[in-house]
Amino acid sequence: MALAAIKPIVRRHAEIGIVLIAVLLVVVFALSSEGRWANAYNIGTILQVTATLGLMTLGVALVIASGEIDISVGSTFGIGALVYLWLALRVDPALAALAALTAGGLIGAVNGWLVTRTGTPSLIVTLGTLMIFRGIAIALTSGFAFSIPYKDRTGISYRLLGGGEILGLNTSVIWLVLMLVVLGAMLRLMPWGNRLLAVGGSSDSALSRGVRVDRVKFSAFVFCGTLAALGGVLEAGKLGSADGSMGRLMELQAIAACVLGGCLLAGGRISLIGALTGAFVLSSIQSYLVVMSVRPQWFMVLLGLIVVAAALGDRSLRQWALRR
Amino acid sequence: MTQKPPLISVRNLNLYFGAFHALRDVSVDFHAGEMVGLVGDNGAGKTTLIRVLCGIHAPSSGEVYFDGRKVDTFHPKNAIDQGIETIQQSVGLCDNLSIARNFYLGREPVRRILGIPLLDFARMREMSTRVIRQFGLRDNVSADDDVERLSGGERQSIKIGRAVEFKNRVVIMDEPTNHLSVREREHVNELARQLRDQGLLVIYITHDIFQVHRLADRIVIMENGQKIEDTTTDRMSAEDLEAVIRHGGRVVEKAEA
């Protein structure tokens, strides 16, 4: 009976599945790792990884909300990191970050323009830009890494952009929380959010109500590119260096995080909190496999298996909630 | 009434979808304060014509004048801003949004805090709740419920309620009584009459010539993308008009063969 009472809550909140999975994994990982996983340093690392992946995930969630998909974010992340590092040596890191975000926004604009103007499926368009900008990143670095010398990794703006800590937490976590609050408010409280979800739910209906569907989708792509570049900037600030492979395969993690977090790939229904929990789950699993010294050959296999298991668990929970 | 300049004037309208000639040289006038029945078989071009009027399709050639001014850009946003409200059959509501959010989709009321536009939920709920009650939706339906939960008739009621509540000049109804019970149907037809009496132009699209003949002042019949009849209801009986629909189809087929 008590179980039946929570059914409507599970139905209304698609993110409950992933939150339960996250809690379960935290308990299992903490109990089975003899303190190697659950310590302040490791949790801090997990949160930093969650933050940069999470910013990308938030952007992808917005595009998914509009009924499209953006798989180019891994390359945008890399370009953002490289632009930031190259410029941070020459100008103030804040300006460098601004330039990197602009570059990300422009990549998003290219995606959005191609998708809305030509009507080409976003999967194909962003698959193309994924390869194009990965290629550019590799060409720019020509096999080397862009890095900032240790002595220059100082200054308030450098530290605020992922290169420092506040209260033991990497500053990227603050950016993540900030963006979560801002985007959450835009989605729930502003006309833009209402229209974004309407476009994803039924673009024909939204159009018939006078919503400028193309503009809304375009804006989602621009936000997505900008957020991916912000993730790249913060990761670059944390590491102090980056090569042409920065952010590779992260696009898949971001999409997996969205789906695990209850975002409907068909569009119209997303949960930002759920998507971020998904990003946290993925980073936690990765960290667990690292601290348990799982042989790197098996790393991807195990990660994939856990993702599939989590997805199945979440799916059966949702189906249970839909049953009478 | 016909002395006044028409509110909407369509001149030599042609529309192609690829090679398909969907509207063929259509010219028709619509006046404020009249109810026009737009009748024809499936595929006759009724819905396509009103989709031009509500801005979804741009014509391939020909002109549309609204209130004497030539329409240059076709987008539903422009049509709605001009006061042309369309109740369409298959679109108009997003299942994933609440009734209140659907009600104001595209023209959300906002309160500005530090210049940031925030949705005015109180206003959105108030008006949509009023419509829900007025149209006799189930008592347990609230403005915050997703449209997904509603039946076909309830959806239709929301669309019609929305069209009635906003101050409009034109209301276009595409098969408004589909999915409706007999009582709901009468309510919708009564509303259509009231809107006309308030001086609005009402364009009422249907298959059912007998039903619309009782309601409308004028009947326009379409067939194969062309206008084949345009007459007032006091000049021709429903039976005669039905014969035109049957007959018209055959004549056009022969002419094309």
Coordinates of C-alpha atoms in Angstrom, one line a residue:
Chain A
M1 CA 0.0 0.0 0.0
A2 CA 2.8 2.4 1.0
L3 CA 4.4 1.5 -2.3
A4 CA 1.3 2.3 -4.3
A5 CA 1.3 5.7 -2.7
I6 CA 4.6 6.7 -4.2
K7 CA 3.7 5.6 -7.7
P8 CA 2.3 9.0 -8.7
I9 CA 5.4 10.7 -7.3
V10 CA 7.6 8.4 -9.4
R11 CA 5.4 9.1 -12.4
R12 CA 5.7 12.8 -12.1
H13 CA 9.3 13.0 -11.3
A14 CA 11.3 11.1 -13.9
E15 CA 14.6 11.8 -12.0
I16 CA 13.6 9.6 -9.0
G17 CA 15.0 6.5 -10.6
I18 CA 18.5 7.9 -11.1
V19 CA 18.5 9.5 -7.6
L20 CA 17.8 6.0 -6.1
I21 CA 20.5 4.5 -8.3
A22 CA 23.0 7.2 -7.2
V23 CA 22.2 6.6 -3.5
L24 CA 22.5 2.8 -4.0
L25 CA 25.9 3.2 -5.8
V26 CA 27.2 5.6 -3.2
V27 CA 26.4 3.1 -0.4
V28 CA 27.9 0.1 -2.4
F29 CA 31.0 2.0 -3.4
A30 CA 31.6 3.4 0.1
L31 CA 31.2 -0.1 1.7
S32 CA 33.2 -2.0 -0.8
S33 CA 36.3 0.2 -1.3
E34 CA 37.8 0.3 2.3
G35 CA 37.8 4.1 2.3
R36 CA 39.5 4.5 -1.0
W37 CA 36.4 5.8 -2.7
A38 CA 34.6 7.6 0.1
N39 CA 37.1 10.1 1.3
A40 CA 37.0 13.9 1.1
Y41 CA 39.7 14.1 -1.6
N42 CA 38.1 11.5 -3.9
I43 CA 34.6 12.9 -3.5
G44 CA 36.1 16.3 -4.3
T45 CA 37.5 14.9 -7.5
I46 CA 34.3 13.3 -8.4
L47 CA 32.4 16.5 -7.9
Q48 CA 34.9 18.4 -10.1
V49 CA 34.5 15.8 -12.9
T50 CA 30.7 16.0 -12.4
A51 CA 30.8 19.7 -12.7
T52 CA 32.6 19.9 -16.1
L53 CA 30.6 16.9 -17.5
G54 CA 27.5 18.3 -15.8
L55 CA 27.7 21.7 -17.6
M56 CA 27.9 19.9 -20.9
T57 CA 25.0 17.7 -19.8
L58 CA 22.8 20.7 -18.9
G59 CA 23.4 22.0 -22.4
V60 CA 22.6 18.7 -24.1
A61 CA 19.5 18.4 -21.9
L62 CA 18.2 21.8 -23.3
V63 CA 18.7 20.6 -26.8
I64 CA 17.0 17.3 -26.0
A65 CA 14.1 19.3 -24.5
S66 CA 13.6 21.0 -27.9
G67 CA 13.3 17.6 -29.6
E68 CA 16.8 17.7 -31.1
I69 CA 20.2 16.2 -30.2
D70 CA 23.7 17.6 -30.0
I71 CA 26.5 15.1 -30.1
S72 CA 29.2 17.6 -31.1
V73 CA 29.6 18.8 -27.5
G74 CA 32.7 16.7 -26.8
S75 CA 34.5 18.6 -29.6
T76 CA 33.1 22.0 -28.4
F77 CA 34.4 21.2 -25.0
G78 CA 37.8 20.6 -26.5
I79 CA 37.8 23.8 -28.5
G80 CA 36.6 25.7 -25.5
A81 CA 39.6 24.4 -23.5
L82 CA 42.1 25.1 -26.2
V83 CA 40.9 28.6 -26.9
Y84 CA 41.0 29.3 -23.2
L85 CA 44.5 28.0 -22.6
W86 CA 46.0 29.7 -25.7
L87 CA 44.5 33.1 -24.7
A88 CA 45.0 32.8 -20.9
L89 CA 48.8 33.0 -21.5
R90 CA 48.3 36.3 -23.3
V91 CA 45.4 38.1 -21.7
D92 CA 43.5 37.9 -18.4
P93 CA 41.9 34.5 -18.0
A94 CA 38.4 36.1 -17.6
L95 CA 38.8 37.5 -21.2
A96 CA 40.1 34.2 -22.4
A97 CA 37.1 32.4 -20.9
L98 CA 34.8 34.9 -22.6
A99 CA 36.4 34.2 -25.9
A100 CA 36.2 30.5 -25.3
L101 CA 32.5 30.8 -24.5
T102 CA 31.9 32.8 -27.6
A103 CA 33.7 30.1 -29.7
G104 CA 31.4 27.5 -28.1
G105 CA 28.3 29.7 -28.7
L106 CA 29.4 30.0 -32.4
I107 CA 29.7 26.3 -32.8
G108 CA 26.3 25.9 -31.3
A109 CA 25.0 28.6 -33.7
V110 CA 26.5 26.7 -36.7
N111 CA 24.7 23.5 -35.5
G112 CA 21.4 25.4 -34.8
W113 CA 21.6 27.2 -38.1
L114 CA 22.2 24.1 -40.1
V115 CA 19.4 22.2 -38.3
T116 CA 16.8 24.9 -38.5
R117 CA 17.6 26.2 -42.0
T118 CA 18.1 23.0 -43.8
G119 CA 15.8 20.7 -41.9
T120 CA 18.6 18.1 -41.7
P121 CA 18.4 15.8 -38.7
S122 CA 20.4 17.2 -35.8
L123 CA 22.0 13.8 -35.3
I124 CA 23.7 14.0 -38.7
V125 CA 24.6 17.7 -38.5
T126 CA 26.2 17.4 -35.1
L127 CA 27.9 14.2 -36.0
G128 CA 29.5 16.2 -38.8
T129 CA 30.5 19.1 -36.5
L130 CA 31.7 16.6 -33.9
M131 CA 34.3 15.4 -36.5
I132 CA 35.0 18.9 -37.9
F133 CA 35.9 20.5 -34.6
R134 CA 37.7 17.5 -33.3
G135 CA 39.8 17.6 -36.4
I136 CA 40.4 21.4 -35.9
A137 CA 41.4 20.7 -32.3
I138 CA 43.9 18.1 -33.3
A139 CA 45.2 20.3 -36.1
L140 CA 45.6 23.3 -33.8
T141 CA 47.6 21.4 -31.3
S142 CA 49.5 19.3 -34.0
G143 CA 50.2 16.6 -31.5
F144 CA 51.3 18.8 -28.7
A145 CA 49.5 20.2 -25.7
F146 CA 48.6 23.7 -24.9
S147 CA 49.6 24.4 -21.3
I148 CA 50.1 27.1 -18.8
P149 CA 53.3 27.1 -16.8
Y150 CA 52.9 26.3 -13.1
K151 CA 54.1 29.7 -12.1
D152 CA 51.3 31.4 -14.1
R153 CA 48.5 29.3 -12.6
T154 CA 47.6 32.1 -10.2
G155 CA 45.4 35.1 -10.0
I156 CA 41.8 35.5 -8.9
S157 CA 40.2 34.9 -12.3
Y158 CA 42.3 31.9 -13.0
R159 CA 41.4 30.3 -9.7
L160 CA 37.7 31.2 -10.1
L161 CA 37.7 29.4 -13.5
G162 CA 38.3 25.9 -12.3
G163 CA 42.0 26.5 -11.3
G164 CA 41.4 26.9 -7.6
E165 CA 39.3 25.8 -4.6
I166 CA 36.8 27.4 -2.3
L167 CA 36.1 25.5 1.0
G168 CA 37.8 22.4 -0.4
L169 CA 35.6 22.3 -3.5
N170 CA 36.9 23.1 -7.0
T171 CA 35.4 26.4 -8.2
S172 CA 33.9 24.6 -11.2
V173 CA 31.3 23.2 -8.8
I174 CA 30.1 26.7 -8.0
W175 CA 29.7 27.4 -11.8
L176 CA 27.6 24.2 -12.1
V177 CA 25.3 25.2 -9.2
L178 CA 25.0 28.7 -10.6
M179 CA 24.1 27.4 -14.1
L180 CA 21.7 24.8 -12.6
V181 CA 19.8 27.6 -10.8
V182 CA 19.8 30.0 -13.7
L183 CA 18.7 27.4 -16.3
G184 CA 16.2 25.8 -13.9
A185 CA 14.6 29.3 -13.5
M186 CA 14.6 29.9 -17.3
L187 CA 13.0 26.6 -17.9
R188 CA 10.3 26.7 -15.3
L189 CA 9.6 30.4 -14.8
M190 CA 10.2 32.1 -18.1
P191 CA 8.3 32.2 -21.4
W192 CA 11.4 30.8 -23.1
G193 CA 11.2 27.6 -21.1
N194 CA 7.5 27.2 -21.8
R195 CA 8.2 27.5 -25.5
L196 CA 11.3 25.3 -25.4
L197 CA 9.3 22.4 -23.9
A198 CA 6.3 23.1 -26.2
V199 CA 8.6 22.9 -29.2
G200 CA 9.9 19.5 -28.0
G201 CA 6.5 18.2 -27.1
S202 CA 4.9 19.1 -30.4
S203 CA 6.6 21.5 -32.7
D204 CA 3.5 21.7 -35.0
S205 CA 1.3 22.8 -32.1
A206 CA 3.9 25.3 -30.8
L207 CA 4.1 26.7 -34.4
S208 CA 0.3 27.0 -34.6
R209 CA 0.4 29.1 -31.4
G210 CA 2.8 31.5 -33.0
V211 CA 6.0 30.2 -31.3
R212 CA 9.0 30.8 -33.6
V213 CA 10.1 27.2 -33.5
D214 CA 13.3 27.7 -35.4
R215 CA 14.5 30.5 -33.1
V216 CA 13.8 28.5 -30.0
K217 CA 15.7 25.5 -31.3
F218 CA 18.5 27.8 -32.4
S219 CA 18.8 29.3 -29.0
A220 CA 19.0 25.8 -27.4
F221 CA 21.9 24.9 -29.6
V222 CA 23.7 28.2 -28.8
F223 CA 23.2 27.6 -25.0
C224 CA 24.4 24.0 -25.5
G225 CA 27.6 25.1 -27.3
T226 CA 28.3 27.8 -24.7
L227 CA 27.8 25.4 -21.8
A228 CA 30.1 22.8 -23.3
A229 CA 32.8 25.4 -23.8
L230 CA 32.3 26.5 -20.2
G231 CA 32.9 22.9 -19.1
G232 CA 36.0 22.9 -21.3
V233 CA 37.3 26.1 -19.8
L234 CA 36.9 24.9 -16.2
E235 CA 38.5 21.5 -17.0
A236 CA 41.4 23.3 -18.7
G237 CA 41.7 25.6 -15.7
K238 CA 41.8 22.5 -13.4
L239 CA 44.4 20.6 -15.5
G240 CA 46.4 23.6 -16.7
S241 CA 46.9 21.9 -20.1
A242 CA 45.0 20.2 -22.8
D243 CA 45.7 18.5 -26.1
G244 CA 43.6 17.8 -29.2
S245 CA 41.8 14.9 -27.6
M246 CA 40.3 16.9 -24.7
G247 CA 36.7 16.0 -24.2
R248 CA 36.7 13.0 -26.5
L249 CA 33.7 10.6 -25.9
M250 CA 32.3 13.0 -23.3
E251 CA 29.4 13.7 -25.7
L252 CA 28.3 10.1 -25.2
Q253 CA 28.5 10.4 -21.4
A254 CA 26.5 13.6 -21.5
I255 CA 23.8 12.0 -23.5
A256 CA 23.8 8.9 -21.3
A257 CA 23.5 11.2 -18.2
C258 CA 20.5 12.9 -19.8
V259 CA 18.7 9.7 -20.6
L260 CA 19.5 8.1 -17.2
G261 CA 18.3 11.3 -15.6
G262 CA 14.9 11.0 -17.1
C263 CA 15.1 13.3 -20.2
L264 CA 12.9 12.0 -23.0
L265 CA 15.0 11.7 -26.2
A266 CA 11.8 12.5 -28.2
G267 CA 11.8 15.9 -26.5
G268 CA 9.4 17.9 -24.3
R269 CA 10.3 16.4 -21.0
I270 CA 13.6 16.9 -19.2
S271 CA 14.9 17.1 -15.7
L272 CA 18.0 19.2 -15.1
I273 CA 18.5 17.7 -11.6
G274 CA 18.1 14.2 -13.0
A275 CA 20.6 14.8 -15.8
L276 CA 23.1 16.1 -13.3
T277 CA 22.6 13.1 -11.1
G278 CA 23.3 11.0 -14.1
A279 CA 26.5 12.9 -14.6
F280 CA 27.4 12.3 -11.0
V281 CA 26.6 8.5 -11.3
L282 CA 28.9 8.3 -14.4
S283 CA 31.8 10.1 -12.7
S284 CA 31.3 8.0 -9.5
I285 CA 31.5 4.8 -11.4
Q286 CA 34.6 5.9 -13.3
S287 CA 36.2 6.9 -10.0
Y288 CA 35.3 3.6 -8.4
L289 CA 36.9 1.6 -11.2
V290 CA 40.0 3.8 -10.9
V291 CA 40.4 3.5 -7.1
M292 CA 39.7 -0.2 -7.3
S293 CA 42.5 -0.5 -9.8
V294 CA 40.4 -2.2 -12.4
R295 CA 42.6 -3.0 -15.4
P296 CA 42.1 -0.2 -18.0
Q297 CA 41.2 -2.8 -20.7
W298 CA 38.1 -3.6 -18.7
F299 CA 37.3 -0.1 -17.7
M300 CA 35.1 0.8 -20.6
V301 CA 33.4 -2.6 -20.6
L302 CA 32.5 -2.3 -16.9
L303 CA 31.4 1.3 -17.3
G304 CA 29.1 0.3 -20.1
L305 CA 27.7 -2.6 -18.3
I306 CA 26.8 -0.5 -15.2
V307 CA 25.2 2.1 -17.4
V308 CA 23.1 -0.5 -19.1
A309 CA 22.1 -2.0 -15.8
A310 CA 21.2 1.5 -14.4
A311 CA 19.2 2.3 -17.5
L312 CA 17.3 -1.0 -17.2
G313 CA 16.7 -0.5 -13.5
D314 CA 15.4 3.0 -14.1
R315 CA 13.1 1.8 -16.9
S316 CA 11.6 -1.0 -14.9
L317 CA 10.9 1.5 -12.1
R318 CA 9.1 3.8 -14.4
Q319 CA 7.1 1.0 -15.9
W320 CA 6.1 -0.1 -12.5
A321 CA 5.0 3.4 -11.7
L322 CA 2.8 3.5 -14.8
R323 CA 1.1 0.3 -14.0
R324 CA -2.1 0.5 -12.1
Chain B
M1 CA -22.7 44.1 -45.1
T2 CA -21.1 43.3 -48.4
Q3 CA -20.7 47.1 -49.1
K4 CA -18.0 47.3 -46.5
P5 CA -14.5 46.4 -47.6
P6 CA -13.7 42.7 -46.7
L7 CA -11.7 41.9 -43.6
I8 CA -9.8 39.2 -45.4
S9 CA -9.5 39.2 -49.1
V10 CA -7.8 36.3 -51.0
R11 CA -6.7 37.0 -54.5
N12 CA -5.7 34.4 -57.1
L13 CA -4.0 32.2 -54.5
N14 CA -1.9 29.3 -55.7
L15 CA -0.1 26.9 -53.5
Y16 CA 2.2 24.1 -54.5
F17 CA 3.7 21.4 -52.3
G18 CA 6.5 20.2 -54.5
A19 CA 4.7 19.2 -57.7
F20 CA 1.3 19.0 -56.0
H21 CA -1.0 21.9 -56.8
A22 CA -2.9 22.2 -53.5
L23 CA -4.7 25.5 -54.1
R24 CA -5.7 26.6 -57.6
D25 CA -6.3 30.2 -58.2
V26 CA -8.6 30.7 -55.2
S27 CA -10.2 34.1 -54.7
V28 CA -12.6 34.7 -51.9
D29 CA -13.6 37.6 -49.6
F30 CA -14.5 37.3 -45.9
H31 CA -16.3 40.1 -44.0
A32 CA -16.4 41.0 -40.3
G33 CA -19.6 40.0 -38.6
E34 CA -20.4 37.1 -40.9
M35 CA -20.1 33.3 -40.5
V36 CA -18.9 31.5 -43.5
G37 CA -19.1 27.7 -43.8
L38 CA -16.2 26.3 -45.7
V39 CA -17.3 23.0 -47.1
G40 CA -15.8 20.2 -49.2
D41 CA -14.6 16.6 -49.3
N42 CA -11.4 15.4 -47.8
G43 CA -8.5 16.8 -49.7
A44 CA -10.6 19.6 -51.2
G45 CA -8.2 22.2 -49.9
K46 CA -10.2 23.7 -47.0
T47 CA -7.6 23.1 -44.4
T48 CA -4.8 24.2 -46.7
L49 CA -6.6 27.5 -47.4
I50 CA -7.1 28.3 -43.7
R51 CA -3.5 27.3 -43.1
V52 CA -2.5 30.1 -45.4
L53 CA -4.8 32.5 -43.5
C54 CA -3.4 31.5 -40.1
G55 CA 0.2 31.8 -41.4
I56 CA 1.4 28.2 -41.5
H57 CA 1.8 28.0 -45.2
A58 CA 3.0 30.9 -47.5
P59 CA 1.3 31.0 -50.9
S60 CA 3.3 30.2 -54.0
S61 CA 1.5 33.0 -55.8
G62 CA -1.4 35.4 -55.3
E63 CA -2.1 37.8 -52.5
V64 CA -3.9 37.9 -49.1
Y65 CA -5.2 41.2 -47.8
F66 CA -6.1 41.6 -44.1
D67 CA -8.1 44.7 -43.2
G68 CA -7.0 46.3 -46.5
R69 CA -3.3 45.7 -46.1
K70 CA -1.4 43.2 -48.1
V71 CA 0.1 40.4 -46.0
D72 CA 3.8 40.1 -46.8
T73 CA 5.2 37.6 -44.2
F74 CA 3.3 34.5 -43.3
H75 CA 3.9 33.2 -39.8
P76 CA 1.3 32.1 -37.2
K77 CA 2.8 34.7 -34.8
N78 CA 1.8 37.5 -37.2
A79 CA -1.7 36.1 -37.7
I80 CA -2.3 35.7 -33.9
D81 CA -1.0 39.3 -33.3
Q82 CA -3.5 40.5 -35.9
G83 CA -6.3 38.8 -34.0
I84 CA -6.7 35.7 -36.2
E85 CA -7.3 32.7 -33.9
T86 CA -7.5 29.3 -35.4
I87 CA -8.9 26.1 -33.8
Q88 CA -7.2 23.3 -35.7
Q89 CA -8.0 19.7 -35.6
S90 CA -4.8 17.9 -34.9
V91 CA -2.6 20.7 -33.5
G92 CA -2.8 23.4 -30.9
L93 CA -2.1 21.7 -27.6
C94 CA 1.2 20.3 -26.3
D95 CA 0.5 17.2 -24.3
N96 CA 3.5 17.6 -22.1
L97 CA 2.5 21.0 -20.8
S98 CA -0.2 21.9 -18.3
I99 CA -3.5 23.4 -19.3
A100 CA -2.5 26.9 -18.0
R101 CA 0.8 26.8 -19.9
N102 CA -0.9 25.7 -23.1
F103 CA -3.5 28.4 -22.8
Y104 CA -0.9 31.1 -23.0
L105 CA 1.6 29.4 -25.2
G106 CA 3.3 32.0 -27.4
R107 CA 1.8 35.0 -25.5
E108 CA 2.7 34.2 -21.9
P109 CA 1.8 37.0 -19.4
V110 CA 4.8 38.1 -17.5
R111 CA 5.8 40.1 -14.5
R112 CA 9.2 41.8 -14.9
I113 CA 11.6 41.6 -12.0
L114 CA 14.8 43.5 -12.6
G115 CA 13.8 43.4 -16.3
I116 CA 13.6 39.6 -16.3
P117 CA 10.3 38.3 -17.7
L118 CA 8.9 35.8 -15.3
L119 CA 5.6 33.9 -16.0
D120 CA 2.6 35.3 -14.2
F121 CA 1.3 32.0 -12.9
A122 CA -1.6 33.6 -11.0
R123 CA -3.0 35.1 -14.1
M124 CA -2.4 32.0 -16.2
R125 CA -4.2 29.8 -13.7
E126 CA -7.1 32.2 -13.1
M127 CA -8.1 32.5 -16.7
S128 CA -7.6 28.8 -17.6
T129 CA -9.5 27.7 -14.5
R130 CA -12.4 30.0 -15.5
V131 CA -12.5 28.3 -19.0
I132 CA -12.3 24.8 -17.5
R133 CA -15.3 25.5 -15.3
Q134 CA -17.3 27.3 -18.0
F135 CA -16.8 24.5 -20.4
G136 CA -17.8 21.9 -17.8
L137 CA -14.7 19.8 -17.7
R138 CA -14.6 17.2 -15.0
D139 CA -14.4 18.7 -11.5
N140 CA -11.1 17.1 -10.7
V141 CA -9.3 18.7 -13.7
S142 CA -7.1 21.6 -12.6
A143 CA -5.3 24.2 -14.6
D144 CA -2.0 22.6 -13.5
D145 CA -2.8 19.2 -15.0
D146 CA -1.0 18.1 -18.2
V147 CA -3.2 18.2 -21.3
E148 CA -2.2 14.5 -21.8
R149 CA -4.9 13.6 -19.2
L150 CA -7.7 15.2 -21.1
S151 CA -10.2 13.5 -23.4
G152 CA -10.8 14.5 -27.0
G153 CA -13.8 16.6 -26.2
E154 CA -12.0 18.3 -23.3
R155 CA -9.1 19.2 -25.5
Q156 CA -11.4 20.7 -28.0
S157 CA -13.1 22.7 -25.3
I158 CA -9.7 24.1 -24.2
K159 CA -8.9 25.1 -27.7
I160 CA -12.3 26.8 -28.2
G161 CA -12.2 28.4 -24.8
R162 CA -8.8 29.9 -25.6
A163 CA -10.1 31.3 -28.9
V164 CA -13.1 32.8 -27.2
E165 CA -11.2 34.3 -24.3
F166 CA -8.7 36.4 -26.2
K167 CA -9.9 39.5 -28.0
N168 CA -9.9 38.5 -31.6
R169 CA -11.2 39.7 -34.9
V170 CA -11.3 36.4 -36.7
V171 CA -12.0 32.9 -35.4
I172 CA -11.4 30.0 -37.8
M173 CA -12.8 26.6 -36.7
D174 CA -11.6 23.5 -38.4
E175 CA -14.1 20.7 -37.8
P176 CA -14.8 22.1 -34.3
T177 CA -17.4 19.5 -33.4
N178 CA -15.4 16.4 -34.1
H179 CA -15.0 14.2 -31.0
L180 CA -17.8 16.1 -29.2
S181 CA -21.0 14.9 -27.7
V182 CA -24.4 16.2 -28.9
R183 CA -24.6 18.7 -26.0
E184 CA -21.0 19.9 -26.4
R185 CA -21.6 20.3 -30.1
E186 CA -24.6 22.6 -29.5
H187 CA -22.5 24.6 -27.1
V188 CA -19.8 25.1 -29.7
N189 CA -22.3 26.1 -32.4
E190 CA -23.9 28.5 -30.0
L191 CA -20.5 30.1 -29.2
A192 CA -19.8 30.4 -32.9
R193 CA -23.0 32.3 -33.3
Q194 CA -22.2 34.6 -30.4
L195 CA -18.8 35.4 -31.8
R196 CA -20.4 36.3 -35.1
D197 CA -23.0 38.5 -33.3
Q198 CA -20.2 40.3 -31.5
G199 CA -19.0 41.4 -35.0
L200 CA -16.2 38.8 -35.5
L201 CA -15.6 36.9 -38.7
V202 CA -16.1 33.2 -38.1
I203 CA -14.9 30.7 -40.7
Y204 CA -16.4 27.3 -39.9
I205 CA -14.9 24.3 -41.7
T206 CA -16.9 21.1 -41.9
H207 CA -17.9 18.1 -44.0
D208 CA -21.5 18.5 -42.8
I209 CA -23.3 20.8 -45.2
F210 CA -26.6 20.3 -43.4
Q211 CA -25.2 21.3 -40.0
V212 CA -23.4 24.4 -41.3
H213 CA -26.2 25.5 -43.5
R214 CA -28.3 26.2 -40.4
L215 CA -25.5 28.2 -38.8
A216 CA -23.7 30.1 -41.5
D217 CA -24.6 33.2 -43.5
R218 CA -22.6 32.1 -46.5
I219 CA -21.2 28.8 -47.8
V220 CA -18.0 28.4 -49.8
I221 CA -17.5 25.0 -51.4
M222 CA -14.1 23.8 -52.4
E223 CA -13.1 20.9 -54.5
N224 CA -9.7 19.8 -55.8
G225 CA -8.1 23.0 -54.5
Q226 CA -10.6 25.3 -56.2
K227 CA -13.5 27.3 -55.1
I228 CA -16.5 25.9 -56.9
E229 CA -19.4 27.7 -55.1
D230 CA -19.8 30.8 -53.1
T231 CA -23.3 31.7 -52.1
T232 CA -25.4 32.9 -49.2
T233 CA -27.5 30.4 -47.3
D234 CA -30.8 32.1 -48.1
R235 CA -30.2 31.7 -51.8
M236 CA -29.4 28.0 -51.9
S237 CA -30.8 25.1 -49.8
A238 CA -28.6 22.6 -48.1
E239 CA -29.8 19.9 -50.5
D240 CA -28.8 22.0 -53.5
L241 CA -25.4 22.6 -52.0
E242 CA -24.9 19.0 -51.3
A243 CA -25.7 18.2 -54.9
V244 CA -23.0 20.8 -55.9
I245 CA -20.5 19.0 -53.8
R246 CA -21.3 15.6 -55.4
H247 CA -21.6 17.0 -58.8
G248 CA -18.6 19.4 -58.6
G249 CA -16.2 16.6 -57.8
R250 CA -17.3 14.6 -60.9
V251 CA -17.1 17.6 -63.3
V252 CA -13.6 18.5 -62.2
E253 CA -12.5 14.8 -62.6
K254 CA -13.8 14.7 -66.1
A255 CA -12.2 18.0 -67.0
E256 CA -8.9 16.8 -65.8
A257 CA -9.0 13.4 -67.6

